[in-house]
mmCIF file of N, CA and C in Angstrom:
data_model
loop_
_atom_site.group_PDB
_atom_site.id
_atom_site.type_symbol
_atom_site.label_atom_id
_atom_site.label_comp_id
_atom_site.label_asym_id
_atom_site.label_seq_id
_atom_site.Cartn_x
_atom_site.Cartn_y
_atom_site.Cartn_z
ATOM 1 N N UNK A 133 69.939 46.023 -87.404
ATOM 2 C CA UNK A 133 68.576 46.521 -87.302
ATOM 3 C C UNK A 133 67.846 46.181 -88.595
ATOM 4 N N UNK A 134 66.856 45.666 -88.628
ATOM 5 C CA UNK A 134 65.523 45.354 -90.061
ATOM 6 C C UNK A 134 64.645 45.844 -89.642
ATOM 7 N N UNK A 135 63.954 46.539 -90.640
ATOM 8 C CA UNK A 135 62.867 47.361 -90.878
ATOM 9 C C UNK A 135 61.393 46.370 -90.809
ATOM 10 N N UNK A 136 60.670 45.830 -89.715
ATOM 11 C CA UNK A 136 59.604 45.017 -90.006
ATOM 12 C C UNK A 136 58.654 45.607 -89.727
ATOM 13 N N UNK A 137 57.352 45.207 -90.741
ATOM 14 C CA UNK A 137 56.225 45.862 -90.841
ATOM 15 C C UNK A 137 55.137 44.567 -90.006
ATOM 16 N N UNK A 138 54.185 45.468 -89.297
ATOM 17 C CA UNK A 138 52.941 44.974 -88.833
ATOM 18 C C UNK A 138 51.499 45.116 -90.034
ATOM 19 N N UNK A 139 51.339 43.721 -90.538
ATOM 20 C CA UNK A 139 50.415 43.845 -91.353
ATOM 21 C C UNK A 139 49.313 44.537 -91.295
ATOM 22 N N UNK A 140 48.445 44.186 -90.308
ATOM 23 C CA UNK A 140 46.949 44.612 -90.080
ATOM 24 C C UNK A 140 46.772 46.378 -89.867
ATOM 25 N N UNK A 141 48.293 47.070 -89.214
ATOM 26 C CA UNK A 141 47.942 48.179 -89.618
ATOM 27 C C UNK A 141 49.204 48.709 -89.553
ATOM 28 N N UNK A 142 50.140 48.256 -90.458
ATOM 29 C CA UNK A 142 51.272 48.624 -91.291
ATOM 30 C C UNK A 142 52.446 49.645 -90.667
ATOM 31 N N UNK A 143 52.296 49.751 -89.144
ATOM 32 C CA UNK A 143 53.702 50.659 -88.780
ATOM 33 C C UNK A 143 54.774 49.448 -89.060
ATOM 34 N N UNK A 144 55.693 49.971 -88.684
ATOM 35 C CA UNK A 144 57.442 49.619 -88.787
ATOM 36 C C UNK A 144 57.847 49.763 -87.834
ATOM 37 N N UNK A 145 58.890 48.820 -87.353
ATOM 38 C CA UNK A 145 59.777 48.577 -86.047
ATOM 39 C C UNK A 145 60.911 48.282 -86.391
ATOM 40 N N UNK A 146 61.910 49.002 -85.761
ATOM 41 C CA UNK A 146 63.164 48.751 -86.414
ATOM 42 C C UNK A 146 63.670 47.333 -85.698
ATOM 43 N N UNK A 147 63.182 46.585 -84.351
ATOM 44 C CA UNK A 147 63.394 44.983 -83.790
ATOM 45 C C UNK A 147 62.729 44.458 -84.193
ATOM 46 N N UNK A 148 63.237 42.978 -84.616
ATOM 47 C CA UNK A 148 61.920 41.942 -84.482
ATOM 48 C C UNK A 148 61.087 41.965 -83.400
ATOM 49 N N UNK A 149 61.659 41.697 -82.116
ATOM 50 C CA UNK A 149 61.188 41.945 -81.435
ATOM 51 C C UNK A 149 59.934 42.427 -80.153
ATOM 52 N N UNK A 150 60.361 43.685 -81.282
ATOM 53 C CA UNK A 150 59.629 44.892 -80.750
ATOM 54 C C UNK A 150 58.335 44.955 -82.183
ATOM 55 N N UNK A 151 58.395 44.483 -82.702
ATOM 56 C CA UNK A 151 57.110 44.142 -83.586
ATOM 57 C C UNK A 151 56.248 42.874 -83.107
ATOM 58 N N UNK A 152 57.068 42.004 -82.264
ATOM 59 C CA UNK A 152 56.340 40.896 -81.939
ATOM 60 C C UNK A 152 55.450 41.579 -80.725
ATOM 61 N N UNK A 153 55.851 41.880 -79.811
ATOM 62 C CA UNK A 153 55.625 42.393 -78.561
ATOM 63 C C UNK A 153 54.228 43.379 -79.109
ATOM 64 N N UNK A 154 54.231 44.659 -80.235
ATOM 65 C CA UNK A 154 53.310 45.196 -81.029
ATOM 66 C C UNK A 154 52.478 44.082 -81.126
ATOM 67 N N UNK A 155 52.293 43.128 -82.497
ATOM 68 C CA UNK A 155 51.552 42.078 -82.769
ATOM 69 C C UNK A 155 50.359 41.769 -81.835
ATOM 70 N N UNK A 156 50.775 41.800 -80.487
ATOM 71 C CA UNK A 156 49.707 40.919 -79.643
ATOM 72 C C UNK A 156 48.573 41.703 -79.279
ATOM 73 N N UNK A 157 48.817 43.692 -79.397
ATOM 74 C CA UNK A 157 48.120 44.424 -79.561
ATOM 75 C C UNK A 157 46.793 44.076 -80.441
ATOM 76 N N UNK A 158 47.119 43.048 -81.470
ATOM 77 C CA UNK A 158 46.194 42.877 -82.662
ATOM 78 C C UNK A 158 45.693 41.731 -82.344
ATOM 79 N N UNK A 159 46.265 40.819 -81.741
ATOM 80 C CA UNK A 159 46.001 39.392 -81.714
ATOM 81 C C UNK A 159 45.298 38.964 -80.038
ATOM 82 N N UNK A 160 45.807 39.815 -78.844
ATOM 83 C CA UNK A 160 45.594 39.484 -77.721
ATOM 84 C C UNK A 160 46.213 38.458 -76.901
ATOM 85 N N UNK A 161 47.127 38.367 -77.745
ATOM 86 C CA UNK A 161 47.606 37.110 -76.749
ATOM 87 C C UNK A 161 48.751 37.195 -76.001
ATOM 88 N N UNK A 162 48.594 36.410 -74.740
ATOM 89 C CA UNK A 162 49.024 36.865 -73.569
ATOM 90 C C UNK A 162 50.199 35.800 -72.989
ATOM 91 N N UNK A 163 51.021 35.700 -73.268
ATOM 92 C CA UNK A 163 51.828 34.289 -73.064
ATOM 93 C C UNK A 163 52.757 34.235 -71.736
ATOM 94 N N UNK A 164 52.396 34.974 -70.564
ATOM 95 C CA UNK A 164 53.373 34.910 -69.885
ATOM 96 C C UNK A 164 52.113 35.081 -68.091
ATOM 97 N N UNK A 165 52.548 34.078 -67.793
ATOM 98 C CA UNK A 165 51.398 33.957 -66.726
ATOM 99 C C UNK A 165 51.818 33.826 -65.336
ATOM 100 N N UNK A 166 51.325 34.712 -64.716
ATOM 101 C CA UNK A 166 51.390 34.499 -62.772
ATOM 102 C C UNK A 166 51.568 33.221 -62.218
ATOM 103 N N UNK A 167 52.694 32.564 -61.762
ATOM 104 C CA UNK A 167 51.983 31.537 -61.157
ATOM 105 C C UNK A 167 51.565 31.122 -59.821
ATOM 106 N N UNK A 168 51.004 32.371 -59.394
ATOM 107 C CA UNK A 168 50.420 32.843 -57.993
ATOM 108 C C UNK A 168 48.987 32.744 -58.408
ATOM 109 N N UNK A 169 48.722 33.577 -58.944
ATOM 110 C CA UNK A 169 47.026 33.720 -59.538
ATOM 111 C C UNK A 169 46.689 33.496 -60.938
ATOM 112 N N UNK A 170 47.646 33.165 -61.474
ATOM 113 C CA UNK A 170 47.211 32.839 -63.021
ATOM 114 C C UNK A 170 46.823 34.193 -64.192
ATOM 115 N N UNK A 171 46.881 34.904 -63.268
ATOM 116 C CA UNK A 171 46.651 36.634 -64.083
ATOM 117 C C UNK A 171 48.224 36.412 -65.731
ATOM 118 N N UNK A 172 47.194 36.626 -66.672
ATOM 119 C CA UNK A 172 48.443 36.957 -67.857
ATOM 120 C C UNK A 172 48.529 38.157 -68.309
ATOM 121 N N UNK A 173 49.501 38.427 -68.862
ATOM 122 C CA UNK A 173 50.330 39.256 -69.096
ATOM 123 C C UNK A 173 50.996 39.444 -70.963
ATOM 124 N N UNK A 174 51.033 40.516 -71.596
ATOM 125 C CA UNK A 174 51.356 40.285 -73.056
ATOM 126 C C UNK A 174 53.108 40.565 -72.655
ATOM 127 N N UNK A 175 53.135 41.659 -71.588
ATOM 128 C CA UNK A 175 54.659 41.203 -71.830
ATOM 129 C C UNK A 175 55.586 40.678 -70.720
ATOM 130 N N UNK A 176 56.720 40.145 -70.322
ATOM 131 C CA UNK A 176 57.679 39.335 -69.187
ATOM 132 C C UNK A 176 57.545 41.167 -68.549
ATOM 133 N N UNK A 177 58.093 42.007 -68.643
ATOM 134 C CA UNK A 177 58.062 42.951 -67.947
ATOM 135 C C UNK A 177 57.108 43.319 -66.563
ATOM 136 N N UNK A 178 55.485 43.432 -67.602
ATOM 137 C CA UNK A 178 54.621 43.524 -66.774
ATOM 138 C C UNK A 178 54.392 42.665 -65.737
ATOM 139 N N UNK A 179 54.983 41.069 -66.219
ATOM 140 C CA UNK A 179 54.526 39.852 -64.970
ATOM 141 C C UNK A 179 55.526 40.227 -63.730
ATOM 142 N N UNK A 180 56.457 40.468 -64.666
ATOM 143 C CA UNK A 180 57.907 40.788 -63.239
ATOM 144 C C UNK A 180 57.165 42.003 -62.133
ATOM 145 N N UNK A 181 56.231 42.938 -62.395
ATOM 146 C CA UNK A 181 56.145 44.263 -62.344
ATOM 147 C C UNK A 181 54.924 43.848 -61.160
ATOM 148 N N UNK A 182 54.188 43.003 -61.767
ATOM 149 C CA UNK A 182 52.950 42.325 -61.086
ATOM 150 C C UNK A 182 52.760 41.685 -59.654
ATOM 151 N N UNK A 183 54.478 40.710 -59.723
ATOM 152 C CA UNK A 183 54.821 39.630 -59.365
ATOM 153 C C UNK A 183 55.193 40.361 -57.880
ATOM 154 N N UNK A 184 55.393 41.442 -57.861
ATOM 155 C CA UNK A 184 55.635 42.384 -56.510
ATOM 156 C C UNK A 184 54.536 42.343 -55.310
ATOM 157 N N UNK A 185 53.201 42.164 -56.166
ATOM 158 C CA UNK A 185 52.137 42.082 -55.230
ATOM 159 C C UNK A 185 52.135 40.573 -54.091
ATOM 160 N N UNK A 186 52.791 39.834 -55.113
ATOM 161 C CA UNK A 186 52.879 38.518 -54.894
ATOM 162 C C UNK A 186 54.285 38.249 -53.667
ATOM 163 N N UNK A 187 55.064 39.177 -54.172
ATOM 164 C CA UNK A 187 56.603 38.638 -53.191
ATOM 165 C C UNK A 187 56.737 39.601 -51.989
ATOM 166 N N UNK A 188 56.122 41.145 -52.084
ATOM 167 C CA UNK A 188 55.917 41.607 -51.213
ATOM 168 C C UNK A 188 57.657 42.862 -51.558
ATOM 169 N N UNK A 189 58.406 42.340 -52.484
ATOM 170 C CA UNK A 189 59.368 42.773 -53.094
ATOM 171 C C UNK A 189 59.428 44.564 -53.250
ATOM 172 N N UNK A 190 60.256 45.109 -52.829
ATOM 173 C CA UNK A 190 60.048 46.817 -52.823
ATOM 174 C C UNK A 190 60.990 47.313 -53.443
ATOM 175 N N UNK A 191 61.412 47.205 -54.469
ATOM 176 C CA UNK A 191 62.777 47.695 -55.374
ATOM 177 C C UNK A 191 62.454 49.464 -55.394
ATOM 178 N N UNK A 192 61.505 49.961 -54.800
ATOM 179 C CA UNK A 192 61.771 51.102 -54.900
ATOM 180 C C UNK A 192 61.537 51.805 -53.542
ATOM 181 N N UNK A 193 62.401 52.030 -52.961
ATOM 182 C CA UNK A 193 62.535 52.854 -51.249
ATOM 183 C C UNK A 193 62.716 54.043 -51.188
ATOM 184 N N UNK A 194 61.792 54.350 -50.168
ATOM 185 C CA UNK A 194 62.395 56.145 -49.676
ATOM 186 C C UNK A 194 62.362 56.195 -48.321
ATOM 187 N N UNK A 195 63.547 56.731 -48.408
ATOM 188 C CA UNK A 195 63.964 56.742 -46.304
ATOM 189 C C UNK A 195 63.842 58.131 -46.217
ATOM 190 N N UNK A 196 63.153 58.399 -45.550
ATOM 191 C CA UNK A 196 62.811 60.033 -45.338
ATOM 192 C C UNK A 196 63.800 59.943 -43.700
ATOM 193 N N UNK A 197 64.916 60.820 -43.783
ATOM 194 C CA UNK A 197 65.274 61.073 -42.285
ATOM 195 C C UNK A 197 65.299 62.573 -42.021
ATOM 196 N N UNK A 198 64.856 63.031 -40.534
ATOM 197 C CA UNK A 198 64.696 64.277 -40.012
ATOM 198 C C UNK A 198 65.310 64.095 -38.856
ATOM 199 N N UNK A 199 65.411 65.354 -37.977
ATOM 200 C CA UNK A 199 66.103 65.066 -36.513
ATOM 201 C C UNK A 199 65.920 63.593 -35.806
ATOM 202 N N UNK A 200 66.280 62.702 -35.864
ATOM 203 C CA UNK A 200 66.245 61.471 -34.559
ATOM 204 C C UNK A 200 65.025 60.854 -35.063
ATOM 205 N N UNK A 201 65.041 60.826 -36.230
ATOM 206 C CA UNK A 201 63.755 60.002 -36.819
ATOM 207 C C UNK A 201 63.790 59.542 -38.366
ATOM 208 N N UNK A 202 63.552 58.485 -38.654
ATOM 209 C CA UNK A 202 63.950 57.402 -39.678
ATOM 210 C C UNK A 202 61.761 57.071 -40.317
ATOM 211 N N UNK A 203 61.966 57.267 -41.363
ATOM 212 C CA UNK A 203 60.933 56.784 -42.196
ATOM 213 C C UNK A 203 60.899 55.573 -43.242
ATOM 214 N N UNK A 204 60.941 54.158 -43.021
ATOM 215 C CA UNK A 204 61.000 53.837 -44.269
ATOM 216 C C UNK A 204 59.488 53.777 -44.984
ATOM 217 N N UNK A 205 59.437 54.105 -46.490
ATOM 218 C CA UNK A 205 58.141 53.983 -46.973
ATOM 219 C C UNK A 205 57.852 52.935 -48.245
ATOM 220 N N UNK A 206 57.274 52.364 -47.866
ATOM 221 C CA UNK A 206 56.864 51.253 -49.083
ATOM 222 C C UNK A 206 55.983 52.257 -50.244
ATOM 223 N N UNK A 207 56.455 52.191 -51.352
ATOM 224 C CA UNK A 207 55.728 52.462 -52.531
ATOM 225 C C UNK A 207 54.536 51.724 -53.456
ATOM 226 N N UNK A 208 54.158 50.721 -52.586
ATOM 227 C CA UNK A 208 53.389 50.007 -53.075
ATOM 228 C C UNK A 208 51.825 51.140 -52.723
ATOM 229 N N UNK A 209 51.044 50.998 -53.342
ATOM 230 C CA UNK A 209 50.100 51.808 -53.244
ATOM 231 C C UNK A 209 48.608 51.239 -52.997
ATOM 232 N N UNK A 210 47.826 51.103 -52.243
ATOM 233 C CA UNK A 210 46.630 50.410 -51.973
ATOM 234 C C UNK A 210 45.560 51.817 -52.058
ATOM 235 N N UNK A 211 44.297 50.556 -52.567
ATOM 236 C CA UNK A 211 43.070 51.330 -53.055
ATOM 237 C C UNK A 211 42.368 51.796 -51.604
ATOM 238 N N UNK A 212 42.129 52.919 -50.881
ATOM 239 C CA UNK A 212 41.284 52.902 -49.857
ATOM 240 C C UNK A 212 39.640 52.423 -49.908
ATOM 241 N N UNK A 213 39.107 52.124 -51.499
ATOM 242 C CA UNK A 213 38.236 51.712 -51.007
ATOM 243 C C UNK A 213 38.076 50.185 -51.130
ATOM 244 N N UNK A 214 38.951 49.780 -51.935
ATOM 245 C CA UNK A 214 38.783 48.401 -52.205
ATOM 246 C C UNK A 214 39.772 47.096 -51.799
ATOM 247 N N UNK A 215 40.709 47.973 -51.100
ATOM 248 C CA UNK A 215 41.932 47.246 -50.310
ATOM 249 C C UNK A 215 42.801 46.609 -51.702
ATOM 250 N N UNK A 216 42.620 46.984 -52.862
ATOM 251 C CA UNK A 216 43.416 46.412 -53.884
ATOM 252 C C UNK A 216 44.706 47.039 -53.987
ATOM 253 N N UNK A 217 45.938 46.518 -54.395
ATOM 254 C CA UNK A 217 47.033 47.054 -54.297
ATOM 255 C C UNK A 217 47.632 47.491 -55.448
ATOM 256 N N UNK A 218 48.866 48.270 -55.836
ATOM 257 C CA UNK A 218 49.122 48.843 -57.394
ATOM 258 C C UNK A 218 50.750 48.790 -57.253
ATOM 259 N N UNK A 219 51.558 48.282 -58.071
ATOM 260 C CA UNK A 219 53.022 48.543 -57.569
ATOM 261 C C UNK A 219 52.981 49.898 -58.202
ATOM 262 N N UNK A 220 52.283 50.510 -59.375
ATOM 263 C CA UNK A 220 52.347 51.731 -60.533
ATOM 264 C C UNK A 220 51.591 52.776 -59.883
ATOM 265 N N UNK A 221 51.616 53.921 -59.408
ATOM 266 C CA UNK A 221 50.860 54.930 -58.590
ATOM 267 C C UNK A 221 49.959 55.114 -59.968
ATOM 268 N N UNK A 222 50.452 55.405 -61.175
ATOM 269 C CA UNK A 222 49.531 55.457 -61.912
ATOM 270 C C UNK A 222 48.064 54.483 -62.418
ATOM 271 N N UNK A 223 48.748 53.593 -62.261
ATOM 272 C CA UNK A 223 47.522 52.050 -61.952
ATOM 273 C C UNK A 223 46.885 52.382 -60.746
ATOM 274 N N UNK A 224 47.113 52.325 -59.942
ATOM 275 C CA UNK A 224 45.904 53.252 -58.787
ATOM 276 C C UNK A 224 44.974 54.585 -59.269
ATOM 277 N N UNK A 225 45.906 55.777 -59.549
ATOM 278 C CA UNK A 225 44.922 56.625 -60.310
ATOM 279 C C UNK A 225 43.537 56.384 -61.495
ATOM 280 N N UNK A 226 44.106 55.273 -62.222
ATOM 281 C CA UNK A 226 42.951 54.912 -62.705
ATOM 282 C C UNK A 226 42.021 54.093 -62.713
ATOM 283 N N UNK A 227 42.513 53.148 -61.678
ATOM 284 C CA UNK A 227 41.492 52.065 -61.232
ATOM 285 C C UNK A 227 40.487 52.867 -59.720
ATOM 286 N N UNK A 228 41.301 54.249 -58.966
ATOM 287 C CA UNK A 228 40.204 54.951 -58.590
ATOM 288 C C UNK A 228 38.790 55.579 -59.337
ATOM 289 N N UNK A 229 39.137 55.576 -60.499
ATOM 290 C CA UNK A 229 38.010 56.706 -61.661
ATOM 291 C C UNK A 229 36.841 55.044 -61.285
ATOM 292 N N UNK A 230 36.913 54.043 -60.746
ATOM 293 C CA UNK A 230 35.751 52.973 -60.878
ATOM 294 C C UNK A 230 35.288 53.090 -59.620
ATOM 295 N N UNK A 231 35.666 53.636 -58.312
ATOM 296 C CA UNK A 231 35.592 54.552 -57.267
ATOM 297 C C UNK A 231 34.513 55.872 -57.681
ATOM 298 N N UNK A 232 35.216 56.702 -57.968
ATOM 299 C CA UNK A 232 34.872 58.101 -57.793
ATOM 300 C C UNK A 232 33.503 58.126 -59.621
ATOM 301 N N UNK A 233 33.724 57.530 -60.389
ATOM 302 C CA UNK A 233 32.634 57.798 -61.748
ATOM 303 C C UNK A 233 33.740 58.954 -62.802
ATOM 304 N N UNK A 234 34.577 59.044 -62.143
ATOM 305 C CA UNK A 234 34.966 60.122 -63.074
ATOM 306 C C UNK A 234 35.501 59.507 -64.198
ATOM 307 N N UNK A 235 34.979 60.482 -65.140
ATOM 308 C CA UNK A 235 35.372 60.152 -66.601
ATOM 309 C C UNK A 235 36.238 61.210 -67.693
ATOM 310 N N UNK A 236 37.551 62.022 -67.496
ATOM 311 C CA UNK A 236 37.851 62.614 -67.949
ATOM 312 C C UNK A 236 38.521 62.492 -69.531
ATOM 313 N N UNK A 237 38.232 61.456 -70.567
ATOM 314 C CA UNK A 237 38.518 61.167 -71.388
ATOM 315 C C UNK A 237 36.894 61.605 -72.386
ATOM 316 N N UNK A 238 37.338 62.505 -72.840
ATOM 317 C CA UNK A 238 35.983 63.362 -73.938
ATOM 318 C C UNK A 238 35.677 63.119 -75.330
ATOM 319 N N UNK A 239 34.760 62.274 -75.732
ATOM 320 C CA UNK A 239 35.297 62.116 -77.337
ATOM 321 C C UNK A 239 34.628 63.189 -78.153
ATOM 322 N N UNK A 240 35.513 63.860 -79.105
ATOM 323 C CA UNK A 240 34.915 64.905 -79.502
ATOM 324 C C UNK A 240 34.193 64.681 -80.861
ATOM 325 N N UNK A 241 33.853 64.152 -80.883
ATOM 326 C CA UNK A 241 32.796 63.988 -82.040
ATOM 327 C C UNK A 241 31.180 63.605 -81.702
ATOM 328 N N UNK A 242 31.326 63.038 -80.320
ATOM 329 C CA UNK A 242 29.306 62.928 -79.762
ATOM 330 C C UNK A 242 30.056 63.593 -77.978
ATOM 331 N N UNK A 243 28.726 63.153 -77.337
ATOM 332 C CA UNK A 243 28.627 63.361 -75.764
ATOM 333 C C UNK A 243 29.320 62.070 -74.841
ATOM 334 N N UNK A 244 30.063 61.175 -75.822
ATOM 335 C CA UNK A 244 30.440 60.238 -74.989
ATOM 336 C C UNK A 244 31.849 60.302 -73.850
ATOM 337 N N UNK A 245 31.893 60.229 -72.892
ATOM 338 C CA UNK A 245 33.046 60.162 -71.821
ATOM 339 C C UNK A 245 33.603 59.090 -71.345
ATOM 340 N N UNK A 246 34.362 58.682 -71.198
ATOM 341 C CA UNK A 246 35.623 57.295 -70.307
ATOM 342 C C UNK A 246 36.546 57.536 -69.681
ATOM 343 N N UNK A 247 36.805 56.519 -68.700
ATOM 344 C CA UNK A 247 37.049 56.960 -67.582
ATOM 345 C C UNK A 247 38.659 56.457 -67.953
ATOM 346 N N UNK A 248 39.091 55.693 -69.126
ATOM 347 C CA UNK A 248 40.128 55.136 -69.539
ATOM 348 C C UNK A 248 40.572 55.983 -71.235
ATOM 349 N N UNK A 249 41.608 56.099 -71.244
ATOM 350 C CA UNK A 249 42.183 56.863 -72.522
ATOM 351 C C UNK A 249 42.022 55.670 -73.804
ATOM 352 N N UNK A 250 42.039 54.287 -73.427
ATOM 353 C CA UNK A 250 42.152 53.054 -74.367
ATOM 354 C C UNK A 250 40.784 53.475 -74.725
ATOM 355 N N UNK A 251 39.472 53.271 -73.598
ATOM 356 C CA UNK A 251 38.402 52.973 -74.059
ATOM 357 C C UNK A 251 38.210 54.095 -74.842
ATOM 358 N N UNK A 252 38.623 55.503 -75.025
ATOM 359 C CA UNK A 252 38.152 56.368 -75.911
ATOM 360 C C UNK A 252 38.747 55.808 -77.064
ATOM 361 N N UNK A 253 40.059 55.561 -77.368
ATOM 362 C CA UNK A 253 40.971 55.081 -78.835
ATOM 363 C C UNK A 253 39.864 54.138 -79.271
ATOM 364 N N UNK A 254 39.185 53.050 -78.494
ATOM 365 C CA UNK A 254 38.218 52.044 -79.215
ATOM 366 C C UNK A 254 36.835 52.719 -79.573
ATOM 367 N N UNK A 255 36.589 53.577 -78.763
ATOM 368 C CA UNK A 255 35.296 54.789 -79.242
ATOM 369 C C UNK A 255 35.425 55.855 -80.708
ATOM 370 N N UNK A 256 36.499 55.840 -80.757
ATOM 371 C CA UNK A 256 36.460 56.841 -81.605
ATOM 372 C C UNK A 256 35.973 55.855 -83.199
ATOM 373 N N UNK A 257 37.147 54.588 -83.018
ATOM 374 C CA UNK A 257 36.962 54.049 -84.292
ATOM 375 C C UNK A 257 35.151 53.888 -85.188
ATOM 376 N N UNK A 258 34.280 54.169 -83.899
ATOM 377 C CA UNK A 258 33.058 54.330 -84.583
ATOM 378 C C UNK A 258 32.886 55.415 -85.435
ATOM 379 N N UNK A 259 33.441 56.721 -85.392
ATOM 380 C CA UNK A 259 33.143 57.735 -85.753
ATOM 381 C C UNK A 259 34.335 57.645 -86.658
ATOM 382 N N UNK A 260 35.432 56.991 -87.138
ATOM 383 C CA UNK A 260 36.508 56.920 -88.244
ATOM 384 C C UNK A 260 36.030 55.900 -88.926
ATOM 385 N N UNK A 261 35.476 54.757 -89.096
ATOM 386 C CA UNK A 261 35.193 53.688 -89.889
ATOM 387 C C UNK A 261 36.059 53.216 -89.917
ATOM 388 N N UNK A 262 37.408 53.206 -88.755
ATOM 389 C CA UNK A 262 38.962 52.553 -89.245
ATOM 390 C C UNK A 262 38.419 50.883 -88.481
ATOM 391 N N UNK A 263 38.590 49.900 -89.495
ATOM 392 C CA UNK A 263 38.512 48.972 -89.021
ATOM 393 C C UNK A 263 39.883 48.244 -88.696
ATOM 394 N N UNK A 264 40.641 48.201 -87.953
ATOM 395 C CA UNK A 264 41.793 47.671 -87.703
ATOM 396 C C UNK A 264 42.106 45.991 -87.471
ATOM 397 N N UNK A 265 41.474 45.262 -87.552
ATOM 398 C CA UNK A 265 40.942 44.168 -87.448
ATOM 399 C C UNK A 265 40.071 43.590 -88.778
ATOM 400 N N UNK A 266 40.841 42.070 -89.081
ATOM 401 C CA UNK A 266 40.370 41.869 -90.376
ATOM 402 C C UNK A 266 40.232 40.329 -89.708
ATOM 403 N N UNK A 267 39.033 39.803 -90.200
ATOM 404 C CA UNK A 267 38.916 38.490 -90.393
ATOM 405 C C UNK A 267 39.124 37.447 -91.961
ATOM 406 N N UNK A 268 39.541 36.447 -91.796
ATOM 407 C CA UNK A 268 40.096 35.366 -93.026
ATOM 408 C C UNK A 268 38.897 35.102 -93.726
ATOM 409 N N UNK A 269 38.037 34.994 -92.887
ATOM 410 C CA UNK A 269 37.026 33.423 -93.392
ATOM 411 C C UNK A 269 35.959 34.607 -94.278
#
């Protein structure tokens, strides 16, 4: 195990690894791509995770059985209003809030609301002056 530090805003990871995978947080870059739709991805996980929409693949089953009756249920989860699909029930929950307006993410320092927990972390930095992001030139 080595102790590596992320420059731009200095945590520690005990993998290389797992600091690289961090890194792209800062940098954006996305190196691992669909080759169904071209959608990228920062990590192999997420494409594998993605790639379900694409293969139709159900690694996760529930057979509900009762008297003389058999359920199988796909866990894949579709948007009712937009026919879009989610392998993550939680990726549905929040791609409904662009559905419904709801915005339960509160920033407490003005009246501003989001409907995403990220977009508040990037809201707040107005009201911290934390600039996390440095340019060379």
């Amino acid at each position: 195990m080595c102790y590596c530090k992320c420059f731009p805003c200095y945590r520690s990871f005990g993998y290389k690894h797992v600091l690289q995978n961090h890194e792209r947080t800062h940098t954006g870059e996305k190196p691992f791509e669909c080759p169904e739709c071209h959608k990228r991805f920062t990590r192999d996980h997420h494409l594998k995770t993605h790639m379900r929409l694409h293969t139709g693949e159900r690694p996760y089953r529930v057979i509900y059985v009762s008297i003389g009756y058999n359920l199988d249920i796909n866990l894949c989860s579709r948007c009712d209003h937009c026919d879009r699909q989610f392998v993550q029930v939680a990726n549905l929950r929040r791609h409904l809030r662009v559905h419904t307006g709801e915005r339960p993410y509160n920033c407490e320092h003005c009246n501003a609301k989001f409907s995403d927990s990220n977009q508040l972390k990037a809201h707040i930095l107005i009201h911290t002056n934390e600039k996390p992001f440095s340019c060379d030139r």
